[in-house]
Amino acid sequence: MSDNYTYSRPYGEAAFKLALEDNVIEQWSSNLKILAQVTVDKDIKAVIADPKISQAECSKLLCSFLDNSDDKNSFNFINLLLDNKRVFYLKEISDIFEDMKSNHNNVCKIKVETSRELGSDQINTLIELFKKKYNSEIEIEQTINEDLLAGIKVKVNDEVIDLSLQNRFNQIKQQLII
Amino acid sequence: MTINPTEISDIIKAKIKEYDIKSTAHNEGTVVSVSDGIAIVYGITDALQGEMLEFPNKTFGMALNLERDSVGAVILGDYKHISEGDIVKCTGRILEVPVGPELLGRVVNSLGEPIDNNGVINATATSPIEKIAPGVIERKSVDQPVQTGLKSVDAMVPIGRGQRELIIGDRQTGKTAVAIDAIINQKDTGVKCIYVAIGQKASSVAQVVRKLEEHDALKHTIIVAATASDSAAMQYIAPYSGCAMGEYFRDIGEDALIVYDDLTKQAWAYRQVSLLLKRPPGREAYPGDVFYLHSRLLERSARINEDAVSDLTNGKVKGKTGSLTALPVIETQAGDVSAFVPTNVISITDGQIFLESDLFNAGIRPAINAGLSVSRVGGAAQTKIIKKLGGGVRLALAQYRELAAFSQFASDLDDATKKQLDRGQRVTELMKQNQYSPLSVAEMALSLFAANEGYFDDVEINKVMPFEKAMHEFARSNHKDLLDMINESLDYNDDVSAKMKSTLDDFKTNGVW
């Protein structure tokens, strides 16, 4: 998984730069998402891996899923991936593209875990707080996890801020045992 | 119903008061793959080289490879319960082990956890296993001896406090025996000992523990054991853990002796870890930094001066120097000292004790090759009396070796040559010493004096050892004051030499052997 990201990064970055130059970021974004979904399909995988089917046919097949199937850059991109045998890394490439897109738009994605559903005013306060902290637009993804008991757990990239009751109980448990 | 000692109300009260509950922020990642004790972790972008990582179920690992999108970590201990997708947390700390006098007399693993069934260790202090060695300013030159109690070592390759003296030889040449004798001889000297067993059979370690117990030497010794059944990661870090425990004594102005038995196996363990982490192999498939692996470890054995001790103890200990003496052990294959790891460690250390299987099989034990064994700094630390008397022994042995080869061709030898050959044979015989029978400085001096003055010349070769034994016993019962005086002053002058002469004359006329 980690290796896949390393292999995919140059492709994702190149695609983003190209899209930025031509000012077609949204179009590339949706294309990559489609391709990422397509290439995980079992039958499509079988077709691409089949040695009897030529590369030209494969690229034609993949292009046919796109909205603008006659776009030269998209066509070349798919061919390049097929040449270098990196076509099954399209999911990671799409992920990297999306990361760069949100970076470019100055949007920070935050995953919030709580034991109960948050009210809209609570979400707004969180957004305000993190806007200050990260100095960017905030996009919140909420999940419910009843194991937390109460409080909140926030995850930004790899950084985790744990303000949950579960964490506090764990700390008490450790201190009492030692 | 049993009450836990931590359940006393005062303790509970104190604990409630000092509850320190923080909301925590940490770095998190997920396990991508686990194999052979190596975990590849995705995420934890802020991980540091050598940082402790927390895996589920209180298992810890050490980050060794920091790559673009992943971190390669070795898992310390069992890894069977860790699976793909598990959460890994950064701890922000370097691996630490408990240190202090509480560990003396205990057997611990590489993490400082007791493995001797004698209950928990209530050590208050901990220390990171990787530390930078003392710098130039903190150091002091070596000028005090570590007495190993072995005639051949103390007379010919003396070891000073803070020195690194390599013990090198093939398998079954008595390397461990030399090290264990040195530990036993530290019994009443105040020198604390650490024995680090790396990649050995658990039965061998148990035997060492038993022998030390038998000779009442366990109470000043810490045993760090990473046996052959422990993971390669544990074997790799064991010397560093032991060194941290030894450094504690060095830094509070005491003297400590550490034995790494042996560093060849540690290099093997490190090679395994490195290859599994996909680091490129070099000579003999060792990674590129195998020299640094040993140099950074042995550099931590040093003697530090009074100011450094005072600084390190915040002024609590003044006017004392601290030292950590290292006896690393290297096992050679068929006497090949030019292999990668032996040459490295020879060049790092301040001398070596070279043990040979030919000598061992010829019955010369300890099987020290006097010609190839050297001590680069120990001469400055040798006790005066041994230095004075040991010089003659070295010379006699060197001349003997030269003549012995030559005399095989000659049928008729002149008297002077014959005499030198006879003397050499007796000195070689005298250098033999049984295991677990260290000698005091005075006893050693008496033996060396007797050899120099020719008291052995009319003793049959196979009677040399019984003669020496009887001589020591005679001196202990009839001339105890002389032995005590030598042990006290460690000095050599005309008075001492006259007294030794009269003692030996007395023994020759009245003693029985």
mmCIF file of N, CA, C and O in Angstrom, chain B residues 433-481:
data_model
loop_
_atom_site.group_PDB
_atom_site.id
_atom_site.type_symbol
_atom_site.label_atom_id
_atom_site.label_comp_id
_atom_site.label_asym_id
_atom_site.label_seq_id
_atom_site.Cartn_x
_atom_site.Cartn_y
_atom_site.Cartn_z
ATOM 1 N N GLN B 433 46.395 -21.390 34.364
ATOM 2 C CA GLN B 433 45.615 -21.087 35.573
ATOM 3 C C GLN B 433 44.249 -21.726 35.436
ATOM 4 O O GLN B 433 43.638 -21.686 34.368
ATOM 5 N N ASN B 434 43.790 -22.343 36.503
ATOM 6 C CA ASN B 434 42.480 -22.990 36.442
ATOM 7 C C ASN B 434 41.367 -21.954 36.401
ATOM 8 O O ASN B 434 41.530 -20.834 36.878
ATOM 9 N N GLN B 435 40.227 -22.389 35.841
ATOM 10 C CA GLN B 435 39.070 -21.493 35.788
ATOM 11 C C GLN B 435 38.533 -21.243 37.206
ATOM 12 O O GLN B 435 38.701 -22.079 38.090
ATOM 13 N N TYR B 436 37.907 -20.090 37.379
ATOM 14 C CA TYR B 436 37.274 -19.688 38.645
ATOM 15 C C TYR B 436 38.270 -19.649 39.804
ATOM 16 O O TYR B 436 37.895 -19.890 40.947
ATOM 17 N N SER B 437 39.544 -19.424 39.540
ATOM 18 C CA SER B 437 40.492 -19.306 40.653
ATOM 19 C C SER B 437 41.367 -18.078 40.439
ATOM 20 O O SER B 437 42.555 -18.186 40.185
ATOM 21 N N PRO B 438 40.760 -16.893 40.529
ATOM 22 C CA PRO B 438 41.536 -15.681 40.338
ATOM 23 C C PRO B 438 42.548 -15.479 41.469
ATOM 24 O O PRO B 438 42.312 -15.923 42.602
ATOM 25 N N LEU B 439 43.654 -14.849 41.171
ATOM 26 C CA LEU B 439 44.699 -14.607 42.161
ATOM 27 C C LEU B 439 44.696 -13.141 42.574
ATOM 28 O O LEU B 439 44.358 -12.266 41.779
ATOM 29 N N SER B 440 45.104 -12.915 43.813
ATOM 30 C CA SER B 440 45.251 -11.527 44.248
ATOM 31 C C SER B 440 46.566 -10.991 43.697
ATOM 32 O O SER B 440 47.406 -11.746 43.214
ATOM 33 N N VAL B 441 46.731 -9.672 43.774
ATOM 34 C CA VAL B 441 47.944 -9.043 43.243
ATOM 35 C C VAL B 441 49.175 -9.626 43.919
ATOM 36 O O VAL B 441 50.182 -9.932 43.269
ATOM 37 N N ALA B 442 49.100 -9.819 45.233
ATOM 38 C CA ALA B 442 50.269 -10.304 45.978
ATOM 39 C C ALA B 442 50.651 -11.713 45.549
ATOM 40 O O ALA B 442 51.836 -12.018 45.341
ATOM 41 N N GLU B 443 49.652 -12.573 45.398
ATOM 42 C CA GLU B 443 49.937 -13.951 44.979
ATOM 43 C C GLU B 443 50.569 -13.962 43.590
ATOM 44 O O GLU B 443 51.525 -14.684 43.322
ATOM 45 N N MET B 444 50.000 -13.135 42.733
ATOM 46 C CA MET B 444 50.524 -13.035 41.377
ATOM 47 C C MET B 444 51.968 -12.549 41.403
ATOM 48 O O MET B 444 52.838 -13.091 40.723
ATOM 49 N N ALA B 445 52.205 -11.532 42.222
ATOM 50 C CA ALA B 445 53.550 -10.961 42.314
ATOM 51 C C ALA B 445 54.543 -12.009 42.806
ATOM 52 O O ALA B 445 55.662 -12.107 42.291
ATOM 53 N N LEU B 446 54.106 -12.801 43.763
ATOM 54 C CA LEU B 446 54.986 -13.830 44.315
ATOM 55 C C LEU B 446 55.372 -14.846 43.227
ATOM 56 O O LEU B 446 56.544 -15.215 43.094
ATOM 57 N N SER B 447 54.376 -15.262 42.447
ATOM 58 C CA SER B 447 54.652 -16.217 41.366
ATOM 59 C C SER B 447 55.624 -15.623 40.357
ATOM 60 O O SER B 447 56.578 -16.281 39.931
ATOM 61 N N LEU B 448 55.361 -14.377 39.951
ATOM 62 C CA LEU B 448 56.209 -13.744 38.945
ATOM 63 C C LEU B 448 57.628 -13.554 39.478
ATOM 64 O O LEU B 448 58.611 -13.790 38.773
ATOM 65 N N PHE B 449 57.704 -13.171 40.746
ATOM 66 C CA PHE B 449 59.013 -12.963 41.369
ATOM 67 C C PHE B 449 59.793 -14.278 41.375
ATOM 68 O O PHE B 449 60.982 -14.328 41.024
ATOM 69 N N ALA B 450 59.097 -15.352 41.750
ATOM 70 C CA ALA B 450 59.744 -16.658 41.812
ATOM 71 C C ALA B 450 60.274 -17.058 40.432
ATOM 72 O O ALA B 450 61.385 -17.586 40.321
ATOM 73 N N ALA B 451 59.463 -16.778 39.395
ATOM 74 C CA ALA B 451 59.903 -17.139 38.044
ATOM 75 C C ALA B 451 61.129 -16.327 37.641
ATOM 76 O O ALA B 451 62.097 -16.859 37.098
ATOM 77 N N ASN B 452 61.097 -15.020 37.934
ATOM 78 C CA ASN B 452 62.213 -14.154 37.554
ATOM 79 C C ASN B 452 63.498 -14.542 38.261
ATOM 80 O O ASN B 452 64.581 -14.495 37.684
ATOM 81 N N GLU B 453 63.357 -14.900 39.538
ATOM 82 C CA GLU B 453 64.549 -15.172 40.338
ATOM 83 C C GLU B 453 65.019 -16.615 40.208
ATOM 84 O O GLU B 453 65.943 -17.036 40.895
ATOM 85 N N GLY B 454 64.340 -17.372 39.381
ATOM 86 C CA GLY B 454 64.814 -18.727 39.098
ATOM 87 C C GLY B 454 64.434 -19.764 40.139
ATOM 88 O O GLY B 454 65.045 -20.829 40.207
ATOM 89 N N TYR B 455 63.416 -19.505 40.955
ATOM 90 C CA TYR B 455 63.009 -20.493 41.958
ATOM 91 C C TYR B 455 62.355 -21.715 41.313
ATOM 92 O O TYR B 455 62.247 -22.755 41.933
ATOM 93 N N PHE B 456 61.894 -21.550 40.068
ATOM 94 C CA PHE B 456 61.238 -22.675 39.395
ATOM 95 C C PHE B 456 62.243 -23.544 38.638
ATOM 96 O O PHE B 456 61.903 -24.607 38.175
ATOM 97 N N ASP B 457 63.471 -23.020 38.499
ATOM 98 C CA ASP B 457 64.400 -23.664 37.578
ATOM 99 C C ASP B 457 64.674 -25.128 37.917
ATOM 100 O O ASP B 457 64.881 -25.947 37.027
ATOM 101 N N ASP B 458 64.668 -25.456 39.211
ATOM 102 C CA ASP B 458 64.952 -26.846 39.562
ATOM 103 C C ASP B 458 63.671 -27.635 39.855
ATOM 104 O O ASP B 458 63.722 -28.727 40.407
ATOM 105 N N VAL B 459 62.535 -27.060 39.482
ATOM 106 C CA VAL B 459 61.268 -27.781 39.657
ATOM 107 C C VAL B 459 60.936 -28.477 38.345
ATOM 108 O O VAL B 459 61.081 -27.882 37.274
ATOM 109 N N GLU B 460 60.511 -29.713 38.427
ATOM 110 C CA GLU B 460 60.141 -30.424 37.196
ATOM 111 C C GLU B 460 58.958 -29.717 36.527
ATOM 112 O O GLU B 460 58.100 -29.160 37.222
ATOM 113 N N ILE B 461 58.918 -29.822 35.195
ATOM 114 C CA ILE B 461 57.894 -29.051 34.485
ATOM 115 C C ILE B 461 56.485 -29.433 34.924
ATOM 116 O O ILE B 461 55.643 -28.566 35.167
ATOM 117 N N ASN B 462 56.215 -30.703 35.081
ATOM 118 C CA ASN B 462 54.849 -31.084 35.457
ATOM 119 C C ASN B 462 54.549 -30.815 36.936
ATOM 120 O O ASN B 462 53.444 -31.046 37.400
ATOM 121 N N LYS B 463 55.542 -30.309 37.657
ATOM 122 C CA LYS B 463 55.311 -29.980 39.071
ATOM 123 C C LYS B 463 55.147 -28.475 39.278
ATOM 124 O O LYS B 463 54.953 -28.028 40.415
ATOM 125 N N VAL B 464 55.247 -27.709 38.173
ATOM 126 C CA VAL B 464 55.228 -26.247 38.330
ATOM 127 C C VAL B 464 53.917 -25.773 38.959
ATOM 128 O O VAL B 464 53.920 -24.981 39.908
ATOM 129 N N MET B 465 52.800 -26.302 38.453
ATOM 130 C CA MET B 465 51.506 -25.836 38.997
ATOM 131 C C MET B 465 51.300 -26.240 40.454
ATOM 132 O O MET B 465 50.907 -25.405 41.268
ATOM 133 N N PRO B 466 51.562 -27.507 40.825
ATOM 134 C CA PRO B 466 51.452 -27.852 42.246
ATOM 135 C C PRO B 466 52.413 -27.037 43.116
ATOM 136 O O PRO B 466 52.048 -26.621 44.222
ATOM 137 N N PHE B 467 53.614 -26.789 42.579
ATOM 138 C CA PHE B 467 54.596 -25.993 43.323
ATOM 139 C C PHE B 467 54.033 -24.604 43.610
ATOM 140 O O PHE B 467 54.109 -24.103 44.731
ATOM 141 N N GLU B 468 53.453 -24.001 42.565
ATOM 142 C CA GLU B 468 52.914 -22.644 42.726
ATOM 143 C C GLU B 468 51.778 -22.635 43.745
ATOM 144 O O GLU B 468 51.694 -21.764 44.607
ATOM 145 N N LYS B 469 50.914 -23.646 43.635
ATOM 146 C CA LYS B 469 49.771 -23.717 44.549
ATOM 147 C C LYS B 469 50.241 -23.836 46.001
ATOM 148 O O LYS B 469 49.765 -23.104 46.886
ATOM 149 N N ALA B 470 51.216 -24.736 46.200
ATOM 150 C CA ALA B 470 51.746 -24.934 47.548
ATOM 151 C C ALA B 470 52.411 -23.658 48.048
ATOM 152 O O ALA B 470 52.259 -23.290 49.223
ATOM 153 N N MET B 471 53.100 -22.967 47.131
ATOM 154 C CA MET B 471 53.776 -21.726 47.502
ATOM 155 C C MET B 471 52.766 -20.682 47.984
ATOM 156 O O MET B 471 52.976 -20.034 49.009
ATOM 157 N N HIS B 472 51.647 -20.572 47.263
ATOM 158 C CA HIS B 472 50.626 -19.600 47.669
ATOM 159 C C HIS B 472 50.041 -19.966 49.022
ATOM 160 O O HIS B 472 49.844 -19.100 49.877
ATOM 161 N N GLU B 473 49.769 -21.243 49.203
ATOM 162 C CA GLU B 473 49.190 -21.664 50.480
ATOM 163 C C GLU B 473 50.162 -21.416 51.625
ATOM 164 O O GLU B 473 49.770 -20.953 52.698
ATOM 165 N N PHE B 474 51.429 -21.711 51.355
ATOM 166 C CA PHE B 474 52.472 -21.497 52.357
ATOM 167 C C PHE B 474 52.542 -20.022 52.737
ATOM 168 O O PHE B 474 52.581 -19.663 53.919
ATOM 169 N N ALA B 475 52.533 -19.180 51.714
ATOM 170 C CA ALA B 475 52.629 -17.739 51.963
ATOM 171 C C ALA B 475 51.398 -17.239 52.716
ATOM 172 O O ALA B 475 51.504 -16.406 53.617
ATOM 173 N N ARG B 476 50.236 -17.782 52.369
ATOM 174 C CA ARG B 476 48.992 -17.346 53.028
ATOM 175 C C ARG B 476 48.999 -17.711 54.506
ATOM 176 O O ARG B 476 48.524 -16.962 55.342
ATOM 177 N N SER B 477 49.553 -18.905 54.836
ATOM 178 C CA SER B 477 49.507 -19.318 56.240
ATOM 179 C C SER B 477 50.694 -18.785 57.034
ATOM 180 O O SER B 477 50.548 -18.473 58.213
ATOM 181 N N ASN B 478 51.871 -18.648 56.403
ATOM 182 C CA ASN B 478 53.055 -18.269 57.185
ATOM 183 C C ASN B 478 53.495 -16.821 56.992
ATOM 184 O O ASN B 478 54.210 -16.292 57.822
ATOM 185 N N HIS B 479 53.124 -16.216 55.892
ATOM 186 C CA HIS B 479 53.616 -14.852 55.633
ATOM 187 C C HIS B 479 52.464 -13.956 55.193
ATOM 188 O O HIS B 479 52.555 -13.232 54.212
ATOM 189 N N LYS B 480 51.367 -14.031 55.942
ATOM 190 C CA LYS B 480 50.173 -13.287 55.548
ATOM 191 C C LYS B 480 50.425 -11.778 55.537
ATOM 192 O O LYS B 480 49.892 -11.055 54.705
ATOM 193 N N ASP B 481 51.271 -11.326 56.489
ATOM 194 C CA ASP B 481 51.550 -9.895 56.583
ATOM 195 C C ASP B 481 52.165 -9.356 55.300
ATOM 196 O O ASP B 481 51.839 -8.257 54.851
#
